[in-house]
Coordinates of C-alpha atoms in Angstrom, one line a residue:
M1 CA 36.7 -15.0 1.2
F2 CA 32.7 -16.1 0.0
K3 CA 31.9 -16.9 3.4
K4 CA 32.6 -13.0 4.7
A5 CA 31.2 -11.5 2.6
V6 CA 28.0 -13.5 2.7
R7 CA 27.8 -12.9 6.7
W8 CA 28.3 -9.2 5.8
L9 CA 25.1 -9.3 3.9
N10 CA 23.8 -11.3 7.0
A11 CA 24.6 -9.2 9.3
S12 CA 21.8 -6.3 9.0
P13 CA 18.4 -5.5 7.2
P14 CA 20.2 -2.0 6.2
R15 CA 22.5 -4.2 3.5
I16 CA 20.5 -6.2 3.1
L17 CA 17.7 -4.4 1.8
L18 CA 21.9 -2.0 -0.4
S19 CA 22.2 -5.5 -1.4
G20 CA 19.2 -6.7 -3.2
F21 CA 18.7 -3.3 -5.1
A22 CA 22.6 -3.4 -6.3
L23 CA 21.7 -7.0 -7.7
I24 CA 18.1 -6.4 -9.5
I25 CA 20.4 -3.3 -11.2
L26 CA 23.1 -5.3 -12.5
F27 CA 20.8 -8.5 -13.5
G28 CA 18.1 -5.8 -15.0
A29 CA 21.3 -4.3 -16.7
E30 CA 22.0 -8.0 -18.3
L31 CA 18.5 -8.1 -19.9
L32 CA 18.1 -4.7 -21.3
R33 CA 22.0 -5.2 -22.9
L34 CA 20.4 -8.4 -25.0
P35 CA 19.7 -7.8 -28.8
I36 CA 15.9 -8.5 -27.9
A37 CA 15.6 -5.3 -25.9
S38 CA 16.8 -2.4 -28.5
V39 CA 14.6 -2.0 -31.4
S40 CA 18.8 -1.4 -33.5
G41 CA 19.5 -5.8 -32.8
S42 CA 22.5 -4.7 -30.9
S43 CA 24.5 -4.7 -28.0
M44 CA 24.0 -1.5 -25.6
S45 CA 26.9 -0.4 -24.3
F46 CA 27.4 -1.4 -19.4
V47 CA 27.2 2.0 -18.7
D48 CA 23.8 2.4 -20.7
A49 CA 22.4 -0.5 -19.5
L50 CA 23.7 0.6 -16.2
F51 CA 22.5 4.0 -16.3
T52 CA 18.3 2.7 -17.7
A53 CA 18.5 0.4 -15.0
T54 CA 19.5 2.0 -12.3
S55 CA 16.8 4.6 -13.5
A56 CA 14.1 1.9 -13.7
T57 CA 14.4 0.4 -9.8
C58 CA 15.7 4.1 -8.1
V59 CA 12.3 5.4 -10.0
T60 CA 14.1 7.8 -11.4
G61 CA 13.4 8.7 -15.1
L62 CA 17.3 10.3 -15.8
V63 CA 17.3 8.0 -19.8
V64 CA 20.6 9.0 -21.8
L65 CA 18.0 6.9 -24.5
D66 CA 15.1 6.8 -25.1
T67 CA 12.8 5.3 -23.9
G68 CA 10.1 5.1 -26.5
T69 CA 12.6 5.2 -29.5
Y70 CA 15.3 2.4 -28.5
F71 CA 13.9 0.1 -26.6
T72 CA 11.4 -2.8 -28.3
T73 CA 8.7 -4.1 -26.4
F74 CA 10.8 -6.4 -25.0
G75 CA 13.4 -3.7 -23.3
H76 CA 9.7 -2.0 -22.5
W77 CA 8.1 -4.7 -19.9
V78 CA 11.8 -4.8 -18.2
I79 CA 11.4 -1.3 -18.0
L80 CA 8.3 -2.0 -16.4
L81 CA 8.9 -5.3 -14.0
L82 CA 12.1 -3.0 -12.5
I83 CA 10.5 0.0 -12.2
Q84 CA 7.3 -2.0 -10.1
I85 CA 9.7 -3.2 -7.6
G86 CA 11.8 -1.0 -7.0
G87 CA 8.4 1.5 -6.6
I88 CA 7.3 -1.3 -3.9
G89 CA 9.5 -2.6 -3.1
F90 CA 11.3 -5.8 -4.1
M91 CA 11.2 -7.6 0.1
T92 CA 7.5 -6.1 -0.5
M93 CA 7.7 -8.3 -3.4
A94 CA 9.7 -10.9 -1.9
T95 CA 6.9 -11.0 0.7
L96 CA 3.8 -11.2 -1.3
F97 CA 5.2 -14.0 -2.9
A98 CA 6.3 -15.9 0.4
L99 CA 2.3 -15.0 1.5
I100 CA 0.5 -16.8 -1.8
L101 CA 3.2 -19.5 -1.3
R102 CA 1.2 -19.8 2.3
R103 CA 5.7 -19.8 3.7
R104 CA 5.8 -18.2 6.9
I105 CA 7.2 -14.7 7.0
S106 CA 11.1 -15.1 9.9
L107 CA 12.2 -12.3 12.6
K108 CA 15.1 -11.5 10.1
E109 CA 13.0 -10.8 6.9
R110 CA 10.5 -8.6 9.0
L111 CA 12.8 -6.1 9.5
V112 CA 14.3 -5.6 6.2
L113 CA 10.1 -5.2 5.0
Q114 CA 10.1 -2.3 7.8
E115 CA 13.6 -1.2 6.6
S116 CA 12.6 -1.0 3.8
L117 CA 8.4 0.9 4.4
N118 CA 10.7 2.9 7.0
Q119 CA 8.1 1.7 9.7
G120 CA 8.9 2.1 13.1
S121 CA 7.8 -1.4 14.1
I122 CA 7.1 -4.9 12.7
E123 CA 4.2 -5.2 13.5
G124 CA 1.4 -5.3 11.0
L125 CA 3.6 -5.5 8.3
V126 CA 2.7 -8.5 6.4
R127 CA -1.0 -7.2 6.7
L128 CA 0.3 -4.2 5.6
V129 CA 1.7 -5.2 2.3
R130 CA -1.1 -7.2 1.4
K131 CA -2.4 -3.9 1.8
V132 CA 0.3 -2.2 -0.2
V133 CA 0.0 -4.2 -2.8
F134 CA -3.8 -3.7 -3.0
Y135 CA -3.6 -0.3 -3.2
A136 CA -0.6 -0.1 -6.2
L137 CA -2.1 -2.2 -8.1
A138 CA -6.2 -1.3 -8.1
V139 CA -4.3 2.6 -8.6
E140 CA -2.2 1.4 -11.9
T141 CA -5.5 0.2 -12.7
V142 CA -7.4 2.2 -12.5
G143 CA -4.5 4.9 -14.2
A144 CA -4.4 2.2 -17.2
L145 CA -8.5 2.9 -17.6
L146 CA -8.1 6.6 -17.4
Y147 CA -5.3 6.8 -19.6
T148 CA -6.2 4.0 -21.9
F149 CA -9.6 5.6 -22.4
R150 CA -7.1 9.3 -23.4
F151 CA -4.9 7.2 -25.8
A152 CA -7.2 5.7 -27.5
A153 CA -8.0 8.7 -29.7
D154 CA -4.1 8.9 -30.7
M155 CA -3.9 4.8 -31.5
S156 CA -5.1 2.2 -32.0
L157 CA -7.0 0.5 -29.6
G158 CA -3.5 -2.1 -28.2
K159 CA -1.8 0.9 -29.1
A160 CA -3.9 3.3 -26.4
I161 CA -3.8 -0.1 -23.5
Y162 CA -0.1 -0.6 -23.5
H163 CA 0.6 3.0 -23.9
G164 CA -1.5 3.0 -20.9
V165 CA -0.4 0.6 -18.3
F166 CA 3.1 1.5 -19.3
H167 CA 2.0 5.5 -18.0
S168 CA 0.4 3.9 -15.0
I169 CA 3.1 1.8 -13.8
S170 CA 5.3 4.5 -14.1
I171 CA 3.5 7.7 -13.5
F172 CA 2.0 6.1 -9.8
N173 CA 5.8 4.5 -8.9
N174 CA 7.0 8.6 -9.8
A175 CA 9.6 7.0 -13.2
G176 CA 8.7 9.3 -14.7
F177 CA 9.5 6.8 -17.5
D178 CA 7.5 7.6 -20.7
L179 CA 6.9 5.7 -24.9
T180 CA 6.1 9.3 -26.1
G181 CA 9.0 9.3 -28.1
D182 CA 12.4 12.5 -28.5
F183 CA 12.6 13.1 -24.8
Q184 CA 9.8 14.4 -25.4
S185 CA 7.7 13.5 -22.7
F186 CA 4.4 15.0 -22.3
F187 CA 5.1 18.8 -24.4
N188 CA 2.2 17.0 -26.6
Y189 CA 0.0 17.2 -23.3
S190 CA 0.5 20.3 -21.9
E191 CA -2.9 21.7 -23.0
D192 CA -4.8 18.1 -22.7
I193 CA -6.9 18.9 -18.7
Y194 CA -7.9 16.0 -18.6
M195 CA -4.2 13.9 -19.1
N196 CA -2.4 16.5 -16.9
V197 CA -5.9 16.1 -13.9
V198 CA -4.6 12.3 -14.1
S199 CA -1.3 12.8 -14.4
M200 CA -0.5 15.1 -11.1
G201 CA -3.2 12.6 -9.5
L202 CA -1.2 9.2 -9.9
I203 CA 2.3 11.7 -9.2
I204 CA 0.9 12.8 -5.4
V205 CA -1.1 9.5 -4.7
G206 CA 2.4 7.7 -5.4
G207 CA 3.8 11.1 -3.2
F208 CA 2.1 10.4 -0.7
G209 CA 2.9 6.6 0.8
F210 CA 1.6 3.8 1.0
V211 CA 0.8 3.7 4.7
V212 CA -0.7 7.1 4.4
L213 CA -3.3 6.2 1.6
A214 CA -3.7 2.4 4.2
D215 CA -4.9 5.9 6.6
L216 CA -7.0 7.3 4.0
F217 CA -8.9 4.0 3.4
D218 CA -9.6 3.6 7.0
F219 CA -10.4 6.8 7.5
R220 CA -14.3 5.8 7.0
R221 CA -13.8 3.2 10.0
R222 CA -11.7 4.8 12.2
N223 CA -12.7 8.1 11.9
K224 CA -10.2 10.5 12.0
F225 CA -6.4 10.3 10.1
S226 CA -2.9 9.7 12.0
L227 CA -0.1 12.6 12.7
H228 CA 1.8 10.8 10.5
T229 CA -1.2 10.7 7.9
R230 CA -2.3 14.9 8.5
V231 CA 1.6 16.1 8.6
V232 CA 2.3 14.2 5.1
L233 CA -1.1 16.3 3.3
S234 CA -0.9 19.1 4.5
V235 CA 2.7 19.5 4.1
S236 CA 1.7 18.0 -0.3
A237 CA -0.6 20.6 -0.3
G238 CA 1.0 23.1 1.4
L239 CA 3.7 23.2 -1.3
I240 CA 2.4 22.3 -4.6
V241 CA 0.0 25.3 -3.6
I242 CA 3.8 27.6 -3.4
G243 CA 5.2 25.6 -5.7
T244 CA 2.1 26.7 -7.6
L245 CA 2.4 30.5 -7.0
V246 CA 6.0 30.9 -7.5
I247 CA 6.3 28.4 -11.4
F248 CA 3.4 30.9 -12.3
I249 CA 5.0 34.1 -11.7
F250 CA 7.9 34.3 -11.7
E251 CA 7.4 32.3 -15.8
F252 CA 4.3 34.3 -16.2
T253 CA 6.3 37.7 -18.3
N254 CA 8.7 34.4 -20.0
N255 CA 8.2 34.0 -23.6
R256 CA 10.7 31.2 -23.2
S257 CA 8.3 29.1 -21.3
I258 CA 4.6 30.0 -20.6
G259 CA 4.9 33.9 -21.1
S260 CA 2.5 34.4 -24.6
D261 CA 0.1 31.4 -23.3
G262 CA -3.1 31.9 -22.1
F263 CA -3.3 32.1 -18.2
G264 CA -4.8 29.3 -17.8
H265 CA -2.7 27.1 -20.1
K266 CA -0.1 28.7 -17.6
L267 CA -2.2 27.9 -14.4
L268 CA -2.0 24.0 -16.1
V269 CA 2.0 24.1 -16.7
S270 CA 2.8 26.2 -13.7
L271 CA 1.0 23.7 -11.5
F272 CA 1.7 20.6 -12.8
Q273 CA 6.0 20.9 -13.0
S274 CA 4.2 22.1 -9.3
V275 CA 3.8 18.7 -8.8
T276 CA 5.8 16.5 -10.8
T277 CA 8.3 18.6 -9.5
R278 CA 7.8 16.8 -6.1
S279 CA 9.4 13.0 -7.6
G280 CA 6.8 12.4 -11.2
G281 CA 9.5 13.5 -13.5
V282 CA 7.8 13.5 -16.0
A283 CA 7.0 17.6 -17.9
T284 CA 4.5 19.5 -20.4
V285 CA 7.3 22.5 -21.5
D286 CA 11.3 22.4 -21.5
V287 CA 12.5 23.1 -17.7
S288 CA 15.3 24.4 -19.3
E289 CA 13.0 28.0 -20.5
F290 CA 12.3 28.4 -17.2
R291 CA 14.3 31.2 -15.1
Q292 CA 17.1 30.3 -13.2
A293 CA 15.3 31.3 -10.0
T294 CA 11.6 29.8 -11.1
Q295 CA 14.3 26.5 -11.9
F296 CA 16.3 27.8 -8.7
F297 CA 13.2 27.2 -6.7
M298 CA 12.4 23.8 -8.3
I299 CA 15.9 22.5 -7.1
I300 CA 14.8 23.0 -2.9
L301 CA 11.1 21.4 -4.6
M302 CA 13.4 18.4 -5.4
F303 CA 15.2 17.9 -2.3
I304 CA 12.6 17.7 -0.1
G305 CA 11.3 15.1 -2.4
A306 CA 8.2 12.6 -1.6
S307 CA 6.6 11.2 1.5
P308 CA 8.1 8.8 3.7
G309 CA 7.9 5.2 2.5
S310 CA 6.4 6.2 -1.2
T311 CA 8.2 5.9 -4.8
G312 CA 9.6 9.4 -4.1
G313 CA 12.4 10.4 -3.0
G314 CA 13.8 13.8 -1.5
I315 CA 14.9 14.3 3.2
K316 CA 10.7 14.1 3.1
T317 CA 7.6 16.4 4.2
T318 CA 8.0 15.1 8.2
T319 CA 11.6 15.5 7.6
F320 CA 10.6 19.1 6.2
A321 CA 8.2 19.8 8.5
V322 CA 10.7 18.8 11.5
L323 CA 12.7 21.3 10.9
V324 CA 10.1 23.9 10.1
G325 CA 8.8 22.8 13.9
A326 CA 11.9 23.1 15.2
V327 CA 13.1 26.1 13.2
F328 CA 9.4 27.7 15.2
A329 CA 10.1 26.3 18.6
M330 CA 13.6 28.0 19.1
I331 CA 12.1 31.8 17.5
R332 CA 9.1 31.8 19.9
G333 CA 11.8 30.1 22.8
K334 CA 10.3 26.7 23.5
E335 CA 11.6 22.8 23.8
D336 CA 9.5 20.8 21.9
V337 CA 8.4 20.7 18.6
V338 CA 4.7 21.0 18.2
L339 CA 3.1 19.9 14.9
F340 CA -0.7 18.9 16.0
R341 CA -0.5 19.8 19.3
H342 CA 1.5 16.6 19.5
R343 CA 4.7 17.0 20.8
L344 CA 8.2 15.0 19.1
A345 CA 10.3 13.8 20.9
Q346 CA 13.7 14.9 20.6
E347 CA 15.0 11.9 18.6
R348 CA 13.3 12.9 15.8
V349 CA 14.1 16.9 15.6
Y350 CA 17.9 14.9 15.8
K351 CA 17.5 12.5 12.7
A352 CA 15.6 14.8 11.0
V353 CA 18.4 17.1 11.3
T354 CA 20.9 14.3 10.5
V355 CA 18.7 13.0 8.1
T356 CA 19.1 16.9 5.8
L357 CA 22.9 17.1 6.0
F358 CA 23.4 13.9 4.5
C359 CA 21.8 14.8 1.6
I360 CA 22.6 18.2 1.2
G361 CA 26.4 17.4 1.7
I362 CA 25.9 14.2 -0.6
V363 CA 24.7 16.9 -3.0
M364 CA 27.1 19.1 -2.4
L365 CA 29.7 16.0 -2.9
G366 CA 27.9 14.9 -6.3
T367 CA 27.8 18.8 -7.6
M368 CA 31.8 18.7 -7.7
L369 CA 31.5 15.3 -9.1
L370 CA 29.9 16.4 -11.7
A371 CA 31.2 20.0 -12.2
T372 CA 34.2 18.4 -12.7
T373 CA 34.4 16.1 -15.0
E374 CA 31.1 18.0 -16.3
D375 CA 31.6 21.3 -19.4
A376 CA 28.1 22.7 -18.1
A377 CA 26.5 26.0 -15.8
F378 CA 27.1 25.2 -12.1
L379 CA 22.9 25.2 -12.4
K380 CA 22.2 23.2 -14.8
I381 CA 25.0 20.8 -12.9
L382 CA 22.7 21.6 -9.6
F383 CA 19.7 20.8 -11.1
E384 CA 20.9 17.7 -13.0
V385 CA 21.6 16.1 -9.3
T386 CA 19.3 17.0 -6.9
S387 CA 17.4 15.4 -9.7
A388 CA 19.2 12.0 -9.3
F389 CA 19.4 11.9 -5.8
G390 CA 15.7 12.9 -4.9
T391 CA 15.0 10.2 -8.0
V392 CA 12.6 13.2 -9.8
G393 CA 13.7 12.5 -13.7
L394 CA 13.8 16.5 -14.0
S395 CA 16.1 17.1 -16.6
M396 CA 17.5 20.6 -18.3
G397 CA 18.9 18.7 -21.3
L398 CA 22.6 17.6 -19.6
T399 CA 21.3 13.8 -19.7
G400 CA 22.1 12.6 -22.5
D401 CA 26.0 14.5 -22.6
L402 CA 27.0 13.1 -19.4
T403 CA 30.4 11.7 -20.0
F404 CA 31.4 7.9 -18.8
A405 CA 32.4 9.2 -15.2
G406 CA 28.8 11.7 -15.2
K407 CA 26.7 8.9 -15.5
C408 CA 28.8 7.0 -13.1
T409 CA 28.0 9.6 -11.0
I410 CA 24.9 9.5 -11.4
I411 CA 24.2 6.1 -10.6
M412 CA 25.6 6.0 -7.6
L413 CA 23.9 9.6 -6.7
M414 CA 20.3 7.7 -8.0
F415 CA 21.2 4.5 -5.9
I416 CA 21.7 6.5 -2.9
G417 CA 18.6 8.5 -3.3
R418 CA 16.1 5.2 -3.4
L419 CA 18.2 3.6 -0.5
G420 CA 18.4 7.1 1.4
P421 CA 21.5 7.8 3.0
L422 CA 21.2 6.9 6.1
T423 CA 20.4 3.0 4.8
L424 CA 22.9 3.3 2.9
T425 CA 25.3 4.8 6.1
Y426 CA 23.6 2.7 8.5
A427 CA 24.6 -0.7 6.2
L428 CA 28.2 0.1 4.8
G429 CA 29.1 1.7 8.9
P430 CA 30.7 -0.2 11.1
K431 CA 28.4 -2.0 13.7
P432 CA 27.3 0.7 17.3
G433 CA 29.1 -0.7 20.1
R434 CA 27.6 -0.5 23.8
V435 CA 27.8 2.8 24.9
L436 CA 28.9 2.6 29.1
Y437 CA 29.8 6.2 29.3
R438 CA 28.5 9.6 28.9
H439 CA 30.5 12.6 28.2
S440 CA 31.1 15.8 30.8
E441 CA 28.7 18.7 29.3
G442 CA 29.9 21.8 27.7
K443 CA 28.7 24.8 25.9
I444 CA 29.4 26.3 22.4
I445 CA 28.2 30.1 21.6
I446 CA 26.4 29.3 18.6
G447 CA 25.0 32.3 16.8

């Protein structure tokens, strides 16, 4: 039995990824259950520890226990380690240690790494790993210094450094965990332009993806961007601008959120929520007080999510771009999907459609399950499910009231959202056999 399990796990890179993430989550949950991890000195329930470990490893940010007040310094560092491993990827970390120890990276390890980083080939993967780690540590260091400078005005220098490091790693990895206490996120900094700009910068950079970051850093040498980078940058910018405008317009007269605030504060809050909805997980206002139209629009943004190879979730910006391109091509009567004067292979379009339909199906199933186990409004449940699947971490207040079955459902959604539905399907599905024939072509009426 044990040998069969080992053979199953080693059969394909997706299975190794799945088992690796699962083992890290279970190990993290056991560490969080230790009495030394909680302020009370008592062990937390296994499901709460599993929920927290999954949320940290899958860089989501949904919490059933307040991170700042419930956990000790030891618990914080366990959560931070899980965030770092989950954000960069455990295979990236393993490859880094192998490089440090001067161990040769095998072909199988390169294939797993390729799956982990969502790359098209194994060429240049080790070089990319070095860049990933360097860029991540560089951005996190800068973020920690910027946060420390601001926190030092409110607390002692030692505590400011501690908070600066924690929030920099958490927010760059789009995890959304914070130490502010009482589930307040960044509510106290809603009018602080400095904190808003630093946080939005970390979320945006973390959501670009390491391939895009490498392209940005190499721009001066190459003097051009790849098609992938151009699509990511343009779609990300477009979604941020559109999101800001929609939230600003819908909430302009809503006195429960920002209706009574000044014009500048309204614009700042709208911009921050547009950015963080894409996978950041921190908030400067209570999103449960937004109008239902705004909340539903935020669900759409969370479903789209960040970009491939990043720390964020969702169907990804490139998938959204391909779908929009396919719609425009169909409307104009064109056969090819063209982005920035580049024709996309039909396989890319099929994959985009498949990913989107899979994700819609998972969100629908998760919503139906949660609507069965939880006594809450439908939009509140849909928001929670999409936030978990998109590894966003925003909540309308349902997370803390989840039943045992509800917590298990959200745990599975966070896990699937971080791995990706296709990776999970490839891992659990049978190995595809060789197709020896093609069926005759048929026609059906569409529309």
